[in-house]
PDB file of C-alpha atoms and ligand atoms in Angstrom:
ATOM      1  CA  MET A   1     -26.088  -7.100 -14.543  1.00 48.00           C
ATOM      2  CA  TRP A   2     -22.211  -7.569 -14.131  1.00 51.00           C
ATOM      3  CA  MET A   3     -21.994  -4.165 -12.752  1.00 52.00           C
ATOM      4  CA  ASN A   4     -24.284  -5.197  -9.925  1.00 57.00           C
ATOM      5  CA  ILE A   5     -22.141  -8.245  -9.140  1.00 53.00           C
ATOM      6  CA  ALA A   6     -18.911  -6.210  -8.979  1.00 48.00           C
ATOM      7  CA  LYS A   7     -20.554  -3.554  -6.866  1.00 53.00           C
ATOM      8  CA  ALA A   8     -21.463  -5.984  -4.126  1.00 51.00           C
ATOM      9  CA  GLU A   9     -19.530  -4.874  -0.986  1.00 53.00           C
ATOM     10  CA  SER A  10     -18.726  -8.278   0.025  1.00 57.00           C
ATOM     11  CA  PHE A  11     -16.753  -8.754  -3.214  1.00 73.00           C
ATOM     12  CA  MET A  12     -14.879  -5.467  -3.551  1.00 81.00           C
ATOM     13  CA  PRO A  13     -13.635  -2.759  -1.258  1.00 85.00           C
ATOM     14  CA  THR A  14     -15.769   0.485  -1.182  1.00 87.00           C
ATOM     15  CA  GLN A  15     -15.335   2.478  -4.451  1.00 88.00           C
ATOM     16  CA  GLY A  16     -13.411   5.665  -3.401  1.00 89.00           C
ATOM     17  CA  THR A  17     -12.795   6.994  -6.808  1.00 91.00           C
ATOM     18  CA  GLU A  18     -14.224   7.130 -10.399  1.00 91.00           C
ATOM     19  CA  ILE A  19     -11.435   4.971 -11.621  1.00 91.00           C
ATOM     20  CA  ALA A  20     -12.495   2.459  -9.024  1.00 90.00           C
ATOM     21  CA  LYS A  21     -15.859   2.182 -10.526  1.00 90.00           C
ATOM     22  CA  GLN A  22     -14.362   1.773 -14.029  1.00 92.00           C
ATOM     23  CA  VAL A  23     -11.977  -0.993 -12.748  1.00 91.00           C
ATOM     24  CA  ASP A  24     -14.904  -2.857 -11.115  1.00 91.00           C
ATOM     25  CA  ASN A  25     -16.990  -2.590 -14.321  1.00 91.00           C
ATOM     26  CA  LEU A  26     -14.243  -4.180 -16.298  1.00 92.00           C
ATOM     27  CA  TYR A  27     -13.610  -6.646 -13.617  1.00 91.00           C
ATOM     28  CA  GLY A  28     -17.323  -7.611 -13.489  1.00 90.00           C
ATOM     29  CA  PHE A  29     -17.492  -7.961 -17.192  1.00 92.00           C
ATOM     30  CA  LEU A  30     -14.464 -10.463 -17.058  1.00 93.00           C
ATOM     31  CA  LEU A  31     -16.149 -12.393 -14.275  1.00 93.00           C
ATOM     32  CA  VAL A  32     -19.499 -12.831 -16.070  1.00 93.00           C
ATOM     33  CA  THR A  33     -17.934 -13.628 -19.603  1.00 92.00           C
ATOM     34  CA  SER A  34     -15.673 -16.178 -17.944  1.00 93.00           C
ATOM     35  CA  LEU A  35     -18.540 -17.639 -16.083  1.00 95.00           C
ATOM     36  CA  ILE A  36     -20.687 -17.766 -19.419  1.00 93.00           C
ATOM     37  CA  ALA A  37     -17.666 -19.400 -21.393  1.00 92.00           C
ATOM     38  CA  CYS A  38     -17.142 -21.842 -18.499  1.00 94.00           C
ATOM     39  CA  ILE A  39     -20.978 -22.791 -18.557  1.00 96.00           C
ATOM     40  CA  ILE A  40     -20.825 -23.239 -22.369  1.00 93.00           C
ATOM     41  CA  LEU A  41     -17.597 -25.281 -22.348  1.00 93.00           C
ATOM     42  CA  ILE A  42     -18.163 -27.549 -19.349  1.00 96.00           C
ATOM     43  CA  GLY A  43     -21.837 -27.996 -20.009  1.00 96.00           C
ATOM     44  CA  GLY A  44     -21.195 -28.794 -23.612  1.00 93.00           C
ATOM     45  CA  MET A  45     -18.655 -31.343 -22.595  1.00 95.00           C
ATOM     46  CA  VAL A  46     -20.898 -33.011 -20.096  1.00 96.00           C
ATOM     47  CA  TYR A  47     -23.806 -32.988 -22.660  1.00 95.00           C
ATOM     48  CA  PHE A  48     -21.838 -34.611 -25.359  1.00 91.00           C
ATOM     49  CA  ALA A  49     -20.271 -37.112 -23.165  1.00 92.00           C
ATOM     50  CA  PHE A  50     -23.872 -38.447 -22.406  1.00 92.00           C
ATOM     51  CA  LYS A  51     -25.173 -37.925 -25.848  1.00 89.00           C
ATOM     52  CA  TYR A  52     -22.329 -39.895 -27.654  1.00 86.00           C
ATOM     53  CA  LYS A  53     -21.772 -42.476 -24.972  1.00 86.00           C
ATOM     54  CA  ARG A  54     -21.128 -45.957 -26.484  1.00 84.00           C
ATOM     55  CA  LYS A  55     -24.335 -47.868 -25.935  1.00 83.00           C
ATOM     56  CA  THR A  56     -23.743 -51.261 -27.474  1.00 85.00           C
ATOM     57  CA  ASP A  57     -20.466 -53.374 -28.294  1.00 83.00           C
ATOM     58  CA  ASN A  58     -21.396 -52.789 -31.913  1.00 84.00           C
ATOM     59  CA  ASP A  59     -21.528 -48.962 -31.873  1.00 81.00           C
ATOM     60  CA  LYS A  60     -19.246 -47.302 -34.470  1.00 81.00           C
ATOM     61  CA  THR A  61     -17.802 -43.786 -34.038  1.00 78.00           C
ATOM     62  CA  ALA A  62     -19.455 -41.527 -36.759  1.00 78.00           C
ATOM     63  CA  TYR A  63     -17.180 -40.054 -39.509  1.00 83.00           C
ATOM     64  CA  ILE A  64     -17.047 -36.338 -38.806  1.00 82.00           C
ATOM     65  CA  THR A  65     -14.917 -33.985 -40.602  1.00 87.00           C
ATOM     66  CA  HIS A  66     -15.383 -30.490 -39.516  1.00 88.00           C
ATOM     67  CA  SER A  67     -17.784 -27.377 -39.579  1.00 90.00           C
ATOM     68  CA  THR A  68     -16.136 -24.305 -41.037  1.00 92.00           C
ATOM     69  CA  ALA A  69     -19.017 -21.989 -39.703  1.00 93.00           C
ATOM     70  CA  LEU A  70     -18.757 -23.332 -36.147  1.00 91.00           C
ATOM     71  CA  GLU A  71     -14.903 -23.043 -36.259  1.00 93.00           C
ATOM     72  CA  PHE A  72     -15.081 -19.563 -37.542  1.00 95.00           C
ATOM     73  CA  LEU A  73     -17.451 -18.551 -34.742  1.00 93.00           C
ATOM     74  CA  TRP A  74     -15.687 -20.012 -31.689  1.00 90.00           C
ATOM     75  CA  SER A  75     -12.449 -18.322 -33.030  1.00 93.00           C
ATOM     76  CA  PHE A  76     -13.953 -15.048 -33.967  1.00 95.00           C
ATOM     77  CA  ILE A  77     -16.270 -14.375 -31.044  1.00 92.00           C
ATOM     78  CA  PRO A  78     -13.490 -14.845 -28.395  1.00 92.00           C
ATOM     79  CA  LEU A  79     -11.214 -12.716 -30.532  1.00 95.00           C
ATOM     80  CA  VAL A  80     -13.582  -9.882 -30.540  1.00 95.00           C
ATOM     81  CA  ILE A  81     -14.148 -10.180 -26.843  1.00 93.00           C
ATOM     82  CA  PHE A  82     -10.397 -10.311 -26.097  1.00 94.00           C
ATOM     83  CA  LEU A  83      -9.693  -7.236 -28.147  1.00 96.00           C
ATOM     84  CA  GLY A  84     -12.525  -5.458 -26.500  1.00 95.00           C
ATOM     85  CA  VAL A  85     -11.220  -6.232 -22.976  1.00 95.00           C
ATOM     86  CA  PHE A  86      -7.676  -5.150 -24.242  1.00 97.00           C
ATOM     87  CA  GLY A  87      -9.161  -1.814 -25.392  1.00 97.00           C
ATOM     88  CA  TRP A  88     -11.260  -1.385 -22.374  1.00 95.00           C
ATOM     89  CA  GLY A  89      -8.223  -2.138 -20.028  1.00 95.00           C
ATOM     90  CA  TRP A  90      -5.910   0.180 -21.950  1.00 96.00           C
ATOM     91  CA  TYR A  91      -8.373   2.882 -21.691  1.00 96.00           C
ATOM     92  CA  ILE A  92      -8.622   2.624 -17.953  1.00 95.00           C
ATOM     93  CA  TYR A  93      -4.906   2.150 -17.410  1.00 95.00           C
ATOM     94  CA  HIS A  94      -4.051   5.163 -19.601  1.00 94.00           C
ATOM     95  CA  GLN A  95      -6.201   7.267 -17.403  1.00 93.00           C
ATOM     96  CA  MET A  96      -4.437   5.791 -14.355  1.00 92.00           C
ATOM     97  CA  ARG A  97      -1.002   6.598 -15.705  1.00 92.00           C
ATOM     98  CA  THR A  98      -1.854   9.997 -17.127  1.00 91.00           C
ATOM     99  CA  MET A  99      -0.682  12.440 -14.167  1.00 90.00           C
ATOM    100  CA  PRO A 100      -3.188  15.337 -13.899  1.00 90.00           C
ATOM    101  CA  LYS A 101      -1.769  18.891 -14.167  1.00 88.00           C
ATOM    102  CA  ASP A 102      -2.059  21.068 -11.095  1.00 89.00           C
ATOM    103  CA  ALA A 103      -2.586  18.116  -8.828  1.00 90.00           C
ATOM    104  CA  LEU A 104      -1.721  18.493  -5.073  1.00 91.00           C
ATOM    105  CA  GLU A 105       1.560  16.786  -4.622  1.00 90.00           C
ATOM    106  CA  ILE A 106       2.468  14.821  -1.708  1.00 92.00           C
ATOM    107  CA  HIS A 107       5.887  13.073  -1.142  1.00 91.00           C
ATOM    108  CA  VAL A 108       5.476   9.716   0.329  1.00 91.00           C
ATOM    109  CA  PHE A 109       8.586   7.549   1.487  1.00 89.00           C
ATOM    110  CA  GLY A 110       8.253   3.977   2.182  1.00 90.00           C
ATOM    111  CA  LYS A 111      10.705   2.693   4.813  1.00 87.00           C
ATOM    112  CA  GLN A 112      11.174  -0.175   7.170  1.00 84.00           C
ATOM    113  CA  TRP A 113       8.329  -0.080   8.374  1.00 84.00           C
ATOM    114  CA  ALA A 114       6.217   2.896   7.924  1.00 88.00           C
ATOM    115  CA  TRP A 115       4.886   5.366   5.394  1.00 91.00           C
ATOM    116  CA  GLU A 116       6.154   8.902   5.895  1.00 89.00           C
ATOM    117  CA  ALA A 117       4.283  11.693   4.003  1.00 89.00           C
ATOM    118  CA  GLU A 118       5.628  15.169   3.456  1.00 88.00           C
ATOM    119  CA  TYR A 119       3.554  18.113   2.258  1.00 88.00           C
ATOM    120  CA  LYS A 120       4.697  21.088   0.350  1.00 82.00           C
ATOM    121  CA  ASN A 121       4.843  23.195   3.562  1.00 79.00           C
ATOM    122  CA  GLY A 122       7.268  20.816   5.137  1.00 75.00           C
ATOM    123  CA  PHE A 123       4.537  19.214   7.345  1.00 81.00           C
ATOM    124  CA  LYS A 124       5.350  15.489   7.851  1.00 82.00           C
ATOM    125  CA  VAL A 125       2.881  12.736   8.957  1.00 85.00           C
ATOM    126  CA  VAL A 126       3.216   9.144   9.262  1.00 84.00           C
ATOM    127  CA  ASN A 127       0.948   6.324   8.043  1.00 86.00           C
ATOM    128  CA  ASP A 128      -2.114   8.639   7.982  1.00 88.00           C
ATOM    129  CA  ILE A 129      -2.125  10.760   4.889  1.00 92.00           C
ATOM    130  CA  VAL A 130      -4.724  13.426   4.809  1.00 93.00           C
ATOM    131  CA  VAL A 131      -6.179  14.657   1.414  1.00 94.00           C
ATOM    132  CA  PRO A 132      -8.948  16.841   0.295  1.00 94.00           C
ATOM    133  CA  VAL A 133     -12.025  15.379  -1.404  1.00 93.00           C
ATOM    134  CA  ASN A 134     -12.726  15.864  -5.092  1.00 92.00           C
ATOM    135  CA  LYS A 135      -9.213  17.047  -5.829  1.00 92.00           C
ATOM    136  CA  ASP A 136      -6.517  15.448  -7.939  1.00 93.00           C
ATOM    137  CA  VAL A 137      -3.869  14.253  -5.634  1.00 94.00           C
ATOM    138  CA  LYS A 138      -0.544  12.998  -6.981  1.00 92.00           C
ATOM    139  CA  ILE A 139       1.562  10.880  -4.626  1.00 93.00           C
ATOM    140  CA  ILE A 140       5.365  10.904  -5.417  1.00 90.00           C
ATOM    141  CA  LEU A 141       6.868   7.770  -3.992  1.00 90.00           C
ATOM    142  CA  THR A 142      10.325   6.652  -3.143  1.00 90.00           C
ATOM    143  CA  SER A 143      11.906   4.344  -0.565  1.00 89.00           C
ATOM    144  CA  ASN A 144      14.603   4.913   2.008  1.00 85.00           C
ATOM    145  CA  ASP A 145      15.754   1.242   1.897  1.00 87.00           C
ATOM    146  CA  VAL A 146      14.131  -1.737   0.186  1.00 91.00           C
ATOM    147  CA  ILE A 147      11.237  -1.953  -2.282  1.00 93.00           C
ATOM    148  CA  HIS A 148       7.819  -1.204  -0.856  1.00 94.00           C
ATOM    149  CA  SER A 149       4.548  -1.118  -2.534  1.00 95.00           C
ATOM    150  CA  PHE A 150       1.821   1.496  -1.982  1.00 95.00           C
ATOM    151  CA  PHE A 151      -1.700   0.108  -2.217  1.00 95.00           C
ATOM    152  CA  VAL A 152      -5.049   1.675  -1.515  1.00 94.00           C
ATOM    153  CA  PRO A 153      -7.660  -0.941  -2.326  1.00 93.00           C
ATOM    154  CA  SER A 154     -10.544   1.421  -2.298  1.00 92.00           C
ATOM    155  CA  PHE A 155      -8.906   3.616  -5.038  1.00 92.00           C
ATOM    156  CA  ARG A 156      -7.713   0.578  -6.992  1.00 93.00           C
ATOM    157  CA  ILE A 157      -4.203   1.933  -7.182  1.00 92.00           C
ATOM    158  CA  LYS A 158      -0.962   0.279  -6.398  1.00 93.00           C
ATOM    159  CA  GLN A 159       2.590   1.411  -7.017  1.00 94.00           C
ATOM    160  CA  ASP A 160       5.981   0.154  -5.987  1.00 94.00           C
ATOM    161  CA  ALA A 161       8.114   2.624  -3.933  1.00 92.00           C
ATOM    162  CA  VAL A 162      11.680   1.906  -5.288  1.00 91.00           C
ATOM    163  CA  PRO A 163      15.005   3.181  -3.471  1.00 89.00           C
ATOM    164  CA  GLY A 164      16.955   5.579  -5.584  1.00 88.00           C
ATOM    165  CA  ARG A 165      14.113   6.782  -8.030  1.00 88.00           C
ATOM    166  CA  TYR A 166      10.704   8.292  -7.946  1.00 90.00           C
ATOM    167  CA  THR A 167       7.440   6.732  -9.050  1.00 90.00           C
ATOM    168  CA  ALA A 168       4.038   8.212  -8.806  1.00 91.00           C
ATOM    169  CA  VAL A 169       0.336   7.476  -8.625  1.00 94.00           C
ATOM    170  CA  TRP A 170      -2.660   9.779  -8.648  1.00 94.00           C
ATOM    171  CA  PHE A 171      -6.240   9.700  -7.463  1.00 94.00           C
ATOM    172  CA  LYS A 172      -9.237  11.938  -6.982  1.00 93.00           C
ATOM    173  CA  ALA A 173     -11.258  10.690  -4.039  1.00 92.00           C
ATOM    174  CA  ASP A 174     -14.999  11.390  -4.382  1.00 92.00           C
ATOM    175  CA  LYS A 175     -16.076  10.051  -1.119  1.00 90.00           C
ATOM    176  CA  LEU A 176     -15.231  11.300   2.459  1.00 91.00           C
ATOM    177  CA  GLY A 177     -13.863   8.919   4.967  1.00 91.00           C
ATOM    178  CA  ASP A 178     -10.783   6.804   5.939  1.00 93.00           C
ATOM    179  CA  PHE A 179      -9.479   4.376   3.398  1.00 93.00           C
ATOM    180  CA  HIS A 180      -7.139   1.454   4.269  1.00 93.00           C
ATOM    181  CA  MET A 181      -3.666   1.830   2.828  1.00 93.00           C
ATOM    182  CA  PHE A 182      -0.828  -0.714   3.137  1.00 93.00           C
ATOM    183  CA  CYS A 183       2.408  -2.204   1.868  1.00 94.00           C
ATOM    184  CA  THR A 184       1.993  -5.050  -0.598  1.00 94.00           C
ATOM    185  CA  GLU A 185       5.612  -5.963  -1.085  1.00 93.00           C
ATOM    186  CA  PHE A 186       7.275  -8.180   1.493  1.00 93.00           C
ATOM    187  CA  CYS A 187       9.769  -5.970   2.976  1.00 90.00           C
ATOM    188  CA  GLY A 188      11.068  -7.556   6.132  1.00 87.00           C
ATOM    189  CA  THR A 189      10.111  -8.246   9.832  1.00 85.00           C
ATOM    190  CA  ALA A 190       7.314  -5.799  10.353  1.00 85.00           C
ATOM    191  CA  HIS A 191       6.048  -5.641   6.737  1.00 90.00           C
ATOM    192  CA  SER A 192       2.635  -6.475   7.975  1.00 89.00           C
ATOM    193  CA  GLY A 193       2.824  -3.463  10.325  1.00 87.00           C
ATOM    194  CA  MET A 194       3.164  -1.021   7.328  1.00 90.00           C
ATOM    195  CA  ILE A 195      -0.410  -0.108   7.305  1.00 90.00           C
ATOM    196  CA  GLY A 196      -2.135   3.349   7.478  1.00 91.00           C
ATOM    197  CA  LYS A 197      -5.019   5.341   6.173  1.00 92.00           C
ATOM    198  CA  VAL A 198      -5.810   7.809   3.426  1.00 93.00           C
ATOM    199  CA  LYS A 199      -8.026  10.238   5.199  1.00 93.00           C
ATOM    200  CA  VAL A 200     -10.292  12.073   2.733  1.00 94.00           C
ATOM    201  CA  VAL A 201     -11.636  15.384   4.280  1.00 93.00           C
ATOM    202  CA  THR A 202     -13.327  18.613   2.976  1.00 93.00           C
ATOM    203  CA  GLN A 203     -11.102  21.257   1.599  1.00 92.00           C
ATOM    204  CA  GLU A 204     -11.695  23.374   4.853  1.00 91.00           C
ATOM    205  CA  GLU A 205     -10.592  20.648   7.066  1.00 91.00           C
ATOM    206  CA  PHE A 206      -7.519  20.020   4.840  1.00 91.00           C
ATOM    207  CA  ASP A 207      -6.532  23.641   5.013  1.00 89.00           C
ATOM    208  CA  LYS A 208      -6.853  23.527   8.833  1.00 88.00           C
ATOM    209  CA  PHE A 209      -4.734  20.321   8.920  1.00 87.00           C
ATOM    210  CA  LEU A 210      -1.954  21.990   6.937  1.00 86.00           C
ATOM    211  CA  GLU A 211      -2.091  25.062   9.121  1.00 84.00           C
ATOM    212  CA  GLN A 212      -1.648  23.034  12.247  1.00 80.00           C
ATOM    213  CA  GLY A 213       1.375  21.408  10.525  1.00 74.00           C
ATOM    214  CA  SER A 214       3.153  24.803  10.355  1.00 70.00           C
ATOM    215  CA  GLU A 215       2.592  25.626  13.966  1.00 69.00           C
ATOM    216  CA  GLU A 216       4.364  22.335  15.033  1.00 65.00           C
ATOM    217  CA  ALA A 217       7.711  23.556  13.829  1.00 62.00           C
ATOM    218  CA  SER A 218       7.932  25.922  16.851  1.00 66.00           C
ATOM    219  CA  LEU A 219       7.436  23.221  19.590  1.00 74.00           C
ATOM    220  CA  PRO A 220       9.799  22.554  22.469  1.00 75.00           C
ATOM    221  CA  LEU A 221      12.639  20.149  21.938  1.00 75.00           C
ATOM    222  CA  ALA A 222      11.159  17.078  23.648  1.00 81.00           C
ATOM    223  CA  GLN A 223       7.789  17.511  21.951  1.00 82.00           C
ATOM    224  CA  ARG A 224       9.525  17.787  18.587  1.00 82.00           C
ATOM    225  CA  GLY A 225      11.483  14.609  19.539  1.00 84.00           C
ATOM    226  CA  GLU A 226       8.023  12.878  20.214  1.00 87.00           C
ATOM    227  CA  LYS A 227       6.858  13.950  16.722  1.00 85.00           C
ATOM    228  CA  ILE A 228       9.994  12.667  15.128  1.00 85.00           C
ATOM    229  CA  PHE A 229       9.704   9.456  17.190  1.00 88.00           C
ATOM    230  CA  ALA A 230       6.231   9.067  15.582  1.00 86.00           C
ATOM    231  CA  VAL A 231       7.223  10.041  12.044  1.00 83.00           C
ATOM    232  CA  LYS A 232      10.375   7.751  12.038  1.00 84.00           C
ATOM    233  CA  ALA A 233       7.851   5.001  13.299  1.00 84.00           C
ATOM    234  CA  CYS A 234      10.126   4.188  16.257  1.00 88.00           C
ATOM    235  CA  ALA A 235       7.111   2.945  18.173  1.00 86.00           C
ATOM    236  CA  SER A 236       6.661   0.032  15.919  1.00 85.00           C
ATOM    237  CA  CYS A 237       9.527  -1.588  17.766  1.00 89.00           C
ATOM    238  CA  HIS A 238      10.003   0.398  21.029  1.00 90.00           C
ATOM    239  CA  SER A 239       7.376   0.963  23.695  1.00 89.00           C
ATOM    240  CA  VAL A 240       7.388   4.251  25.471  1.00 88.00           C
ATOM    241  CA  ALA A 241       4.508   3.951  27.897  1.00 85.00           C
ATOM    242  CA  ASP A 242       5.519   0.831  29.875  1.00 85.00           C
ATOM    243  CA  SER A 243       8.432  -1.676  29.919  1.00 83.00           C
ATOM    244  CA  ALA A 244       6.827  -3.971  27.385  1.00 84.00           C
ATOM    245  CA  VAL A 245       9.389  -5.582  25.087  1.00 85.00           C
ATOM    246  CA  LYS A 246       8.457  -5.232  21.311  1.00 84.00           C
ATOM    247  CA  VAL A 247      10.938  -5.926  18.560  1.00 85.00           C
ATOM    248  CA  GLY A 248      13.354  -3.839  20.486  1.00 87.00           C
ATOM    249  CA  PRO A 249      13.801  -2.840  24.069  1.00 88.00           C
ATOM    250  CA  SER A 250      11.357  -0.484  25.822  1.00 89.00           C
ATOM    251  CA  LEU A 251      12.583   3.086  26.164  1.00 89.00           C
ATOM    252  CA  TYR A 252      10.258   3.737  29.106  1.00 88.00           C
ATOM    253  CA  GLN A 253      12.454   5.003  32.088  1.00 86.00           C
ATOM    254  CA  ARG A 254      15.562   3.809  30.124  1.00 84.00           C
ATOM    255  CA  PHE A 255      17.715   6.912  30.299  1.00 84.00           C
ATOM    256  CA  GLY A 256      20.466   6.862  32.893  1.00 83.00           C
ATOM    257  CA  LYS A 257      19.919   3.135  33.688  1.00 86.00           C
ATOM    258  CA  GLU A 258      22.630   0.595  33.311  1.00 86.00           C
ATOM    259  CA  GLU A 259      22.341  -1.920  30.460  1.00 85.00           C
ATOM    260  CA  GLU A 260      23.917  -5.313  30.124  1.00 87.00           C
ATOM    261  CA  LEU A 261      25.238  -5.941  26.516  1.00 87.00           C
ATOM    262  CA  ALA A 262      25.283  -9.195  24.627  1.00 84.00           C
ATOM    263  CA  ASP A 263      28.940  -9.757  25.565  1.00 84.00           C
ATOM    264  CA  GLY A 264      28.257  -9.178  29.271  1.00 85.00           C
ATOM    265  CA  THR A 265      29.720  -5.721  29.583  1.00 87.00           C
ATOM    266  CA  LYS A 266      27.742  -2.994  31.343  1.00 87.00           C
ATOM    267  CA  ILE A 267      26.931   0.334  30.044  1.00 87.00           C
ATOM    268  CA  VAL A 268      24.923   3.445  31.200  1.00 84.00           C
ATOM    269  CA  ALA A 269      22.296   4.520  28.742  1.00 86.00           C
ATOM    270  CA  ASP A 270      23.466   8.178  28.563  1.00 82.00           C
ATOM    271  CA  GLU A 271      23.124  10.687  25.741  1.00 79.00           C
ATOM    272  CA  ASN A 272      26.124   9.179  23.879  1.00 81.00           C
ATOM    273  CA  TYR A 273      24.762   5.715  24.153  1.00 86.00           C
ATOM    274  CA  LEU A 274      21.444   6.754  22.854  1.00 86.00           C
ATOM    275  CA  ARG A 275      23.082   8.611  19.935  1.00 84.00           C
ATOM    276  CA  GLU A 276      25.244   5.794  19.031  1.00 87.00           C
ATOM    277  CA  SER A 277      22.278   3.360  19.164  1.00 89.00           C
ATOM    278  CA  ILE A 278      20.198   5.594  17.002  1.00 89.00           C
ATOM    279  CA  LEU A 279      22.884   6.169  14.330  1.00 87.00           C
ATOM    280  CA  ASN A 280      24.449   2.777  14.450  1.00 88.00           C
ATOM    281  CA  PRO A 281      22.194   0.361  16.296  1.00 89.00           C
ATOM    282  CA  SER A 282      24.354  -2.752  15.982  1.00 87.00           C
ATOM    283  CA  ALA A 283      27.404  -1.152  17.786  1.00 87.00           C
ATOM    284  CA  LYS A 284      26.237  -2.103  21.341  1.00 86.00           C
ATOM    285  CA  VAL A 285      23.263  -4.304  21.354  1.00 88.00           C
ATOM    286  CA  VAL A 286      21.418  -4.994  24.667  1.00 88.00           C
ATOM    287  CA  LYS A 287      21.501  -8.522  25.878  1.00 86.00           C
ATOM    288  CA  GLY A 288      18.680 -10.610  24.517  1.00 86.00           C
ATOM    289  CA  PHE A 289      18.294  -8.463  21.293  1.00 88.00           C
ATOM    290  CA  THR A 290      19.607  -9.122  17.940  1.00 85.00           C
ATOM    291  CA  ALA A 291      21.998  -6.832  16.088  1.00 84.00           C
ATOM    292  CA  GLY A 292      20.939  -5.685  12.525  1.00 82.00           C
ATOM    293  CA  VAL A 293      17.237  -5.712  13.126  1.00 85.00           C
ATOM    294  CA  MET A 294      16.955  -1.848  13.598  1.00 87.00           C
ATOM    295  CA  PRO A 295      17.868   0.061  10.565  1.00 85.00           C
ATOM    296  CA  ALA A 296      20.743   2.571  11.053  1.00 85.00           C
ATOM    297  CA  PHE A 297      19.738   6.250  11.042  1.00 85.00           C
ATOM    298  CA  GLN A 298      23.275   7.522  10.221  1.00 79.00           C
ATOM    299  CA  GLY A 299      22.774  10.275   7.679  1.00 73.00           C
ATOM    300  CA  GLN A 300      18.949  10.238   8.031  1.00 77.00           C
ATOM    301  CA  LEU A 301      18.742  12.703  11.059  1.00 77.00           C
ATOM    302  CA  SER A 302      20.056  16.189  11.462  1.00 70.00           C
ATOM    303  CA  GLU A 303      21.884  17.031  14.650  1.00 69.00           C
ATOM    304  CA  SER A 304      18.813  18.992  15.861  1.00 70.00           C
ATOM    305  CA  GLU A 305      16.500  16.009  15.248  1.00 79.00           C
ATOM    306  CA  LEU A 306      18.835  13.830  17.106  1.00 79.00           C
ATOM    307  CA  ASN A 307      18.832  16.218  19.951  1.00 78.00           C
ATOM    308  CA  ALA A 308      15.056  16.375  19.968  1.00 81.00           C
ATOM    309  CA  LEU A 309      14.773  12.525  19.949  1.00 87.00           C
ATOM    310  CA  ILE A 310      17.231  12.116  22.932  1.00 84.00           C
ATOM    311  CA  GLU A 311      15.446  14.865  24.880  1.00 81.00           C
ATOM    312  CA  TYR A 312      12.157  12.943  24.327  1.00 89.00           C
ATOM    313  CA  ILE A 313      13.631   9.614  25.456  1.00 88.00           C
ATOM    314  CA  LYS A 314      15.072  11.400  28.520  1.00 82.00           C
ATOM    315  CA  GLU A 315      11.654  12.538  29.565  1.00 83.00           C
ATOM    316  CA  LEU A 316       9.951   9.134  29.182  1.00 85.00           C
ATOM    317  CA  LYS A 317       9.376   8.694  33.038  1.00 76.00           C
TER     318      LYS A 317
HETATM  319 CU1  LIG B   1       7.041  -2.260   3.143  1.00 68.62          CU
HETATM  320 CU2  LIG B   1       6.098  -4.431   2.998  1.00 68.62          CU
END
């Protein structure tokens, strides 16, 4: 019965893994036992309040000592339930934390404010992680800046991504489809924008996806820049298709234009200005924008990646 309650789609996200079903069963059990305990406790209290209500001024409180049998039962039964829940929870948690051997490993970096995933063949994607169905997948997490938290509700897995160290989670998705994934650690301005999908596809589709990844390495400079722009999640803060202002200035038709800086000086947005503004964004901030909002990319981009990005920005016309 509790299993049916927990399975109701309105209560819980779709169960995308075997572990998710186990978690929901335990959760449903907790819900139902708590409900029963609540009814017994509150119901008993209300019943006794009426039963032993003082009816006349001469009523005297009965002399009651105790009932050993009753006291034993109300201690022992909850003890058995609690120990059972502990054992059950430990059993599930142990499965979650035991990393499967021969799993498909994907490196995932959290950063302000996107998830970047890198496959063994060097293919990088952002926010949408593609995985094959019915296969053990191990996500190796870390962060480029602050603590983020990787959460896939349908898989019932959540793990912090911590700068300076690796953490890991694993799952074996048994349903095809897109599953919501997001950051559950408040990590700054666009924390709520750190959302993506885990796309569960068939093995054939997955192989095709990886192949397409190796082809991308030979793209022309500006197209590679477009790819890096997406991977580094620059689009969260800079629009490229029009002059709309997001968190940062629009980059549409920006190249070669004159910019007014916060202190009133004017500067031309040439290659060097773009370079400096990517590596050290606070150096020359355009009027009306705040220094320190954009993370510095010093040390995070190779010269060739930087060239590709600048070429891309130049072609935004
Ligand atoms: Cu990353 Cu919140």
